[in-house]
mmCIF file of C-alpha atoms and ligand atoms in Angstrom:
data_model
loop_
_atom_site.group_PDB
_atom_site.id
_atom_site.type_symbol
_atom_site.label_atom_id
_atom_site.label_comp_id
_atom_site.label_asym_id
_atom_site.label_seq_id
_atom_site.Cartn_x
_atom_site.Cartn_y
_atom_site.Cartn_z
ATOM 1 C CA MET A 131 16.801 -60.331 -107.001
ATOM 2 C CA ARG A 132 18.455 -62.084 -109.941
ATOM 3 C CA ASN A 133 21.714 -60.973 -111.530
ATOM 4 C CA ALA A 134 23.793 -61.436 -108.401
ATOM 5 C CA GLY A 135 26.621 -62.399 -110.746
ATOM 6 C CA ILE A 136 27.427 -61.772 -114.376
ATOM 7 C CA ARG A 137 29.192 -64.520 -116.260
ATOM 8 C CA ILE A 138 30.828 -64.066 -119.652
ATOM 9 C CA ALA A 139 31.127 -67.360 -121.527
ATOM 10 C CA PRO A 140 33.261 -67.151 -124.668
ATOM 11 C CA SER A 141 32.146 -69.713 -127.245
ATOM 12 C CA LEU A 142 35.059 -71.693 -128.640
ATOM 13 C CA LEU A 143 33.136 -72.172 -131.886
ATOM 14 C CA ALA A 144 34.554 -68.801 -132.930
ATOM 15 C CA ALA A 145 38.101 -69.636 -131.774
ATOM 16 C CA ASP A 146 40.889 -70.759 -134.079
ATOM 17 C CA PHE A 147 40.618 -74.560 -133.903
ATOM 18 C CA ALA A 148 44.267 -74.903 -134.901
ATOM 19 C CA ARG A 149 45.251 -72.750 -131.922
ATOM 20 C CA LEU A 150 42.620 -73.694 -129.365
ATOM 21 C CA GLY A 151 45.080 -73.747 -126.455
ATOM 22 C CA GLU A 152 46.263 -70.207 -127.195
ATOM 23 C CA ASP A 153 42.726 -68.899 -127.613
ATOM 24 C CA ILE A 154 41.614 -70.555 -124.356
ATOM 25 C CA ALA A 155 44.588 -68.988 -122.559
ATOM 26 C CA ALA A 156 43.762 -65.573 -124.031
ATOM 27 C CA ALA A 157 40.119 -65.833 -122.962
ATOM 28 C CA THR A 158 41.133 -66.969 -119.478
ATOM 29 C CA ARG A 159 43.671 -64.144 -119.083
ATOM 30 C CA GLY A 160 41.024 -61.805 -120.467
ATOM 31 C CA GLY A 161 38.552 -62.631 -117.687
ATOM 32 C CA ALA A 162 36.304 -65.359 -119.108
ATOM 33 C CA ASP A 163 34.224 -66.817 -116.274
ATOM 34 C CA ILE A 164 33.428 -70.104 -117.997
ATOM 35 C CA LEU A 165 33.968 -71.559 -121.491
ATOM 36 C CA HIS A 166 31.073 -72.445 -123.783
ATOM 37 C CA LEU A 167 31.514 -75.546 -125.961
ATOM 38 C CA ASP A 168 29.137 -76.045 -128.889
ATOM 39 C CA VAL A 169 28.658 -79.666 -129.888
ATOM 40 C CA MET A 170 26.702 -80.178 -133.138
ATOM 41 C CA ASP A 171 25.651 -83.447 -134.716
ATOM 42 C CA GLY A 172 24.519 -82.501 -138.231
ATOM 43 C CA HIS A 173 21.013 -83.794 -137.371
ATOM 44 C CA PHE A 174 19.489 -81.525 -134.759
ATOM 45 C CA VAL A 175 21.323 -78.650 -136.425
ATOM 46 C CA PRO A 176 22.582 -78.487 -140.006
ATOM 47 C CA ASN A 177 26.224 -78.323 -138.996
ATOM 48 C CA LEU A 178 28.959 -80.382 -137.371
ATOM 49 C CA SER A 179 31.461 -79.031 -134.883
ATOM 50 C CA PHE A 180 33.448 -81.223 -132.494
ATOM 51 C CA GLY A 181 32.914 -84.112 -130.129
ATOM 52 C CA VAL A 182 34.235 -85.955 -127.090
ATOM 53 C CA PRO A 183 37.972 -86.129 -127.968
ATOM 54 C CA VAL A 184 38.152 -82.358 -128.416
ATOM 55 C CA VAL A 185 36.334 -81.736 -125.111
ATOM 56 C CA GLU A 186 38.807 -84.111 -123.472
ATOM 57 C CA ALA A 187 41.752 -82.205 -124.924
ATOM 58 C CA ILE A 188 40.269 -78.867 -123.801
ATOM 59 C CA ALA A 189 39.735 -80.222 -120.273
ATOM 60 C CA ARG A 190 43.405 -81.241 -120.119
ATOM 61 C CA GLU A 191 44.392 -77.743 -121.184
ATOM 62 C CA THR A 192 42.327 -75.620 -118.773
ATOM 63 C CA GLU A 193 40.797 -75.499 -115.301
ATOM 64 C CA GLN A 194 37.837 -73.467 -116.611
ATOM 65 C CA PHE A 195 34.285 -74.731 -116.144
ATOM 66 C CA LEU A 196 33.220 -76.294 -119.449
ATOM 67 C CA ASP A 197 29.637 -75.287 -120.240
ATOM 68 C CA THR A 198 28.832 -77.895 -122.880
ATOM 69 C CA HIS A 199 25.916 -77.140 -125.184
ATOM 70 C CA LEU A 200 24.710 -80.319 -126.873
ATOM 71 C CA MET A 201 22.948 -79.455 -130.112
ATOM 72 C CA ILE A 202 22.357 -83.133 -130.753
ATOM 73 C CA THR A 203 19.306 -85.351 -131.109
ATOM 74 C CA ASP A 204 20.317 -87.906 -128.472
ATOM 75 C CA PRO A 205 21.725 -86.155 -125.383
ATOM 76 C CA GLY A 206 20.819 -89.131 -123.161
ATOM 77 C CA ARG A 207 23.192 -91.334 -125.097
ATOM 78 C CA TYR A 208 26.158 -88.947 -125.132
ATOM 79 C CA ALA A 209 25.958 -87.099 -121.808
ATOM 80 C CA GLU A 210 28.127 -89.663 -120.023
ATOM 81 C CA PRO A 211 31.108 -89.609 -122.412
ATOM 82 C CA PHE A 212 31.068 -85.800 -122.366
ATOM 83 C CA VAL A 213 31.042 -85.699 -118.552
ATOM 84 C CA LYS A 214 33.832 -88.285 -118.428
ATOM 85 C CA ALA A 215 35.752 -86.091 -120.887
ATOM 86 C CA GLY A 216 35.532 -83.174 -118.443
ATOM 87 C CA ALA A 217 32.321 -81.288 -119.218
ATOM 88 C CA GLY A 218 31.218 -79.586 -115.988
ATOM 89 C CA GLY A 219 27.802 -78.731 -117.316
ATOM 90 C CA ILE A 220 25.655 -80.459 -119.908
ATOM 91 C CA THR A 221 22.937 -78.505 -121.650
ATOM 92 C CA PHE A 222 20.402 -80.440 -123.736
ATOM 93 C CA HIS A 223 17.714 -79.058 -126.040
ATOM 94 C CA ILE A 224 14.121 -79.459 -124.894
ATOM 95 C CA GLU A 225 13.029 -79.887 -128.550
ATOM 96 C CA VAL A 226 14.688 -83.309 -128.803
ATOM 97 C CA VAL A 227 13.033 -84.810 -125.728
ATOM 98 C CA GLU A 228 10.137 -87.117 -126.592
ATOM 99 C CA ASP A 229 9.399 -88.503 -123.140
ATOM 100 C CA ASP A 230 9.495 -86.901 -119.695
ATOM 101 C CA PRO A 231 12.273 -84.269 -119.610
ATOM 102 C CA ARG A 232 12.687 -84.952 -115.887
ATOM 103 C CA THR A 233 14.301 -88.262 -116.836
ATOM 104 C CA VAL A 234 17.021 -86.498 -118.859
ATOM 105 C CA VAL A 235 17.589 -84.002 -116.031
ATOM 106 C CA ARG A 236 18.031 -86.829 -113.523
ATOM 107 C CA GLN A 237 20.300 -88.762 -115.843
ATOM 108 C CA ILE A 238 22.688 -85.807 -116.280
ATOM 109 C CA ARG A 239 22.596 -84.940 -112.590
ATOM 110 C CA ASP A 240 23.418 -88.531 -111.654
ATOM 111 C CA LEU A 241 26.590 -88.194 -113.723
ATOM 112 C CA GLY A 242 27.656 -85.402 -111.373
ATOM 113 C CA ALA A 243 27.343 -82.552 -113.879
ATOM 114 C CA ARG A 244 25.399 -79.317 -113.715
ATOM 115 C CA VAL A 245 22.233 -79.617 -115.786
ATOM 116 C CA GLY A 246 21.150 -77.130 -118.417
ATOM 117 C CA VAL A 247 18.211 -76.981 -120.784
ATOM 118 C CA ALA A 248 18.175 -74.916 -123.986
ATOM 119 C CA LEU A 249 15.241 -73.489 -125.936
ATOM 120 C CA ASN A 250 15.252 -72.600 -129.608
ATOM 121 C CA PRO A 251 13.895 -69.164 -130.594
ATOM 122 C CA GLY A 252 10.554 -70.722 -131.568
ATOM 123 C CA THR A 253 10.105 -72.684 -128.329
ATOM 124 C CA PRO A 254 8.024 -71.025 -125.598
ATOM 125 C CA ALA A 255 9.028 -70.860 -121.931
ATOM 126 C CA GLU A 256 6.117 -73.199 -121.096
ATOM 127 C CA ALA A 257 7.958 -76.051 -122.826
ATOM 128 C CA ILE A 258 10.265 -76.354 -119.801
ATOM 129 C CA GLU A 259 7.564 -75.751 -117.181
ATOM 130 C CA SER A 260 8.004 -79.191 -115.588
ATOM 131 C CA ILE A 261 11.786 -78.837 -115.110
ATOM 132 C CA VAL A 262 12.506 -75.130 -114.702
ATOM 133 C CA ASP A 263 12.928 -75.559 -110.948
ATOM 134 C CA GLN A 264 15.145 -78.639 -111.364
ATOM 135 C CA VAL A 265 17.863 -77.401 -113.699
ATOM 136 C CA ASP A 266 20.982 -75.368 -112.897
ATOM 137 C CA LEU A 267 20.897 -73.398 -116.129
ATOM 138 C CA VAL A 268 18.402 -72.332 -118.770
ATOM 139 C CA CYS A 269 19.895 -71.359 -122.138
ATOM 140 C CA VAL A 270 17.699 -69.091 -124.237
ATOM 141 C CA MET A 271 18.842 -69.275 -127.849
ATOM 142 C CA THR A 272 18.707 -65.851 -129.440
ATOM 143 C CA VAL A 273 19.588 -67.216 -132.888
ATOM 144 C CA TRP A 274 18.592 -70.495 -134.524
ATOM 145 C CA PRO A 275 21.343 -72.870 -133.402
ATOM 146 C CA GLY A 276 23.926 -74.232 -135.807
ATOM 147 C CA PHE A 277 26.195 -71.358 -136.693
ATOM 148 C CA GLY A 278 28.104 -68.539 -135.059
ATOM 149 C CA GLY A 279 28.014 -64.952 -136.251
ATOM 150 C CA GLN A 280 24.255 -64.658 -136.756
ATOM 151 C CA LYS A 281 22.056 -61.669 -135.965
ATOM 152 C CA PHE A 282 20.438 -61.474 -132.531
ATOM 153 C CA ILE A 283 16.656 -62.123 -132.586
ATOM 154 C CA ASP A 284 14.972 -59.423 -130.461
ATOM 155 C CA ASP A 285 11.714 -61.384 -130.293
ATOM 156 C CA CYS A 286 13.360 -63.673 -127.736
ATOM 157 C CA LEU A 287 13.648 -60.922 -125.095
ATOM 158 C CA PRO A 288 10.157 -61.378 -123.579
ATOM 159 C CA LYS A 289 10.961 -65.070 -123.045
ATOM 160 C CA ILE A 290 14.076 -64.096 -121.070
ATOM 161 C CA GLU A 291 11.912 -61.846 -118.879
ATOM 162 C CA THR A 292 9.378 -64.614 -118.321
ATOM 163 C CA LEU A 293 12.039 -67.117 -117.312
ATOM 164 C CA ALA A 294 13.843 -64.580 -115.109
ATOM 165 C CA GLY A 295 10.564 -64.244 -113.196
ATOM 166 C CA GLN A 296 10.443 -68.004 -112.629
ATOM 167 C CA MET A 297 14.043 -68.788 -111.755
ATOM 168 C CA ARG A 298 15.926 -68.668 -108.458
ATOM 169 C CA ASP A 299 19.129 -66.720 -107.777
ATOM 170 C CA ASP A 300 21.237 -69.862 -107.746
ATOM 171 C CA GLN A 301 20.152 -70.807 -111.277
ATOM 172 C CA TRP A 302 21.913 -69.356 -114.309
ATOM 173 C CA LEU A 303 19.875 -67.734 -117.079
ATOM 174 C CA GLU A 304 22.060 -67.868 -120.164
ATOM 175 C CA VAL A 305 21.648 -66.225 -123.558
ATOM 176 C CA ASP A 306 23.330 -67.672 -126.628
ATOM 177 C CA GLY A 307 23.548 -66.205 -130.118
ATOM 178 C CA GLY A 308 24.282 -62.770 -131.515
ATOM 179 C CA VAL A 309 25.364 -61.419 -128.132
ATOM 180 C CA ASP A 310 27.594 -58.389 -128.635
ATOM 181 C CA ALA A 311 28.425 -55.102 -126.908
ATOM 182 C CA SER A 312 24.967 -53.741 -127.624
ATOM 183 C CA THR A 313 22.633 -56.774 -127.387
ATOM 184 C CA VAL A 314 24.273 -57.866 -124.104
ATOM 185 C CA SER A 315 22.618 -54.855 -122.451
ATOM 186 C CA LEU A 316 19.157 -55.858 -123.706
ATOM 187 C CA CYS A 317 19.646 -59.384 -122.380
ATOM 188 C CA ALA A 318 20.931 -58.212 -118.983
ATOM 189 C CA ALA A 319 18.034 -55.773 -118.617
ATOM 190 C CA ALA A 320 15.658 -58.657 -119.386
ATOM 191 C CA GLY A 321 17.206 -60.685 -116.553
ATOM 192 C CA ALA A 322 19.918 -62.833 -118.113
ATOM 193 C CA ASP A 323 23.128 -63.317 -116.104
ATOM 194 C CA THR A 324 25.260 -65.605 -118.281
ATOM 195 C CA PHE A 325 26.303 -64.401 -121.709
ATOM 196 C CA VAL A 326 27.668 -66.651 -124.440
ATOM 197 C CA ALA A 327 29.645 -64.750 -127.043
ATOM 198 C CA GLY A 328 31.607 -66.226 -129.922
ATOM 199 C CA SER A 329 32.313 -63.688 -132.624
ATOM 200 C CA ALA A 330 32.068 -60.756 -130.198
ATOM 201 C CA VAL A 331 35.052 -62.235 -128.293
ATOM 202 C CA PHE A 332 37.251 -64.277 -130.629
ATOM 203 C CA GLY A 333 36.451 -62.112 -133.626
ATOM 204 C CA ARG A 334 38.189 -59.173 -131.903
ATOM 205 C CA ASP A 335 41.898 -58.344 -131.793
ATOM 206 C CA ASP A 336 41.838 -57.797 -128.042
ATOM 207 C CA VAL A 337 39.929 -60.665 -126.470
ATOM 208 C CA GLY A 338 40.338 -59.246 -122.948
ATOM 209 C CA ALA A 339 38.960 -55.852 -123.944
ATOM 210 C CA ALA A 340 36.020 -57.525 -125.697
ATOM 211 C CA ILE A 341 35.160 -59.542 -122.564
ATOM 212 C CA ALA A 342 35.497 -56.433 -120.374
ATOM 213 C CA THR A 343 33.135 -54.469 -122.629
ATOM 214 C CA LEU A 344 30.516 -57.217 -122.505
ATOM 215 C CA ARG A 345 30.766 -57.368 -118.713
ATOM 216 C CA ASP A 346 30.663 -53.565 -118.273
ATOM 217 C CA ASN A 347 27.656 -53.222 -120.541
ATOM 218 C CA ALA A 348 25.777 -56.058 -118.828
ATOM 219 C CA GLN A 349 26.535 -54.611 -115.404
ATOM 220 C CA GLY A 350 25.520 -51.139 -116.583
ATOM 221 C CA ALA A 351 22.174 -52.445 -117.817
ATOM 222 C CA VAL A 352 21.482 -54.207 -114.508
ATOM 223 C CA ALA A 353 22.460 -51.106 -112.505
ATOM 224 C CA GLY A 354 20.305 -48.895 -114.705
ATOM 225 C CA LYS A 355 17.144 -50.949 -114.121
HETATM 226 C C1 DX5 B 194 25.112 -71.255 -132.089
HETATM 227 C C2 DX5 B 194 25.925 -71.589 -130.856
HETATM 228 C C3 DX5 B 194 26.517 -70.402 -130.224
HETATM 229 C C4 DX5 B 194 27.506 -69.654 -131.080
HETATM 230 C C5 DX5 B 194 27.333 -68.207 -130.777
HETATM 231 O O1 DX5 B 194 24.466 -72.373 -132.537
HETATM 232 O O2 DX5 B 194 25.119 -72.238 -129.891
HETATM 233 O O3 DX5 B 194 27.096 -70.691 -128.949
HETATM 234 O O4 DX5 B 194 28.842 -69.996 -130.880
HETATM 235 O O5 DX5 B 194 28.088 -67.478 -131.667
HETATM 236 P P1 DX5 B 194 27.929 -65.896 -131.800
HETATM 237 O O6 DX5 B 194 28.233 -65.306 -130.450
HETATM 238 O O7 DX5 B 194 28.938 -65.541 -132.835
HETATM 239 O O8 DX5 B 194 26.510 -65.612 -132.220
HETATM 240 ZN ZN1 ZN B 195 25.972 -72.494 -127.781
#
């Protein structure tokens, strides 16, 4: 059965960039399992965030696993500098891959990183059919990528169920976008085990309490199935 473990992944996009070290420490003290890093290129998504030097600085600051979400058009070109900077996992978007996605998977794996693939809300599960058994993580976007603080798109839940039925226990099924104390339960019931949350963690006064609520609600939904 899936859901052997629940992972809460605070997204640093919602942290205070002038106080990243403090926010990372607060999330770590508060029980974050991994950290989610959103890299945006202004092409694949209509926004820019941060790049390699910031990932490098974060890696110097923390021992946490850095789950690096590349919302960029050319992941093949930039995977290596991000891994060298300290990214433990590299997630690329299936929408940007023009050739065989197995090549991108192999390229990231050869760098020694965990491999993730992300799907936009409009992309069906079938789009990753050829690689679903080869990746370490599938990231189902539950908002259109580019910005934090958006509303969760319920229509993505059936896709989570479909993928949960295809994935092994050792693979992580991640949801990203609009995850809060209430939508986390829907995602966990659908089979997700890794929960990215930006505003629902760093937008709260008590980061530790926010993480605990997300975990409790996810666990409650799994137990109640
Ligand atoms: C959106 C990013 C998300 C974002 C989530 O493009 O991929 O990781 O930080 O933010 P919230 O949790 O606020 O929806
Ligand atoms: Zn993300």
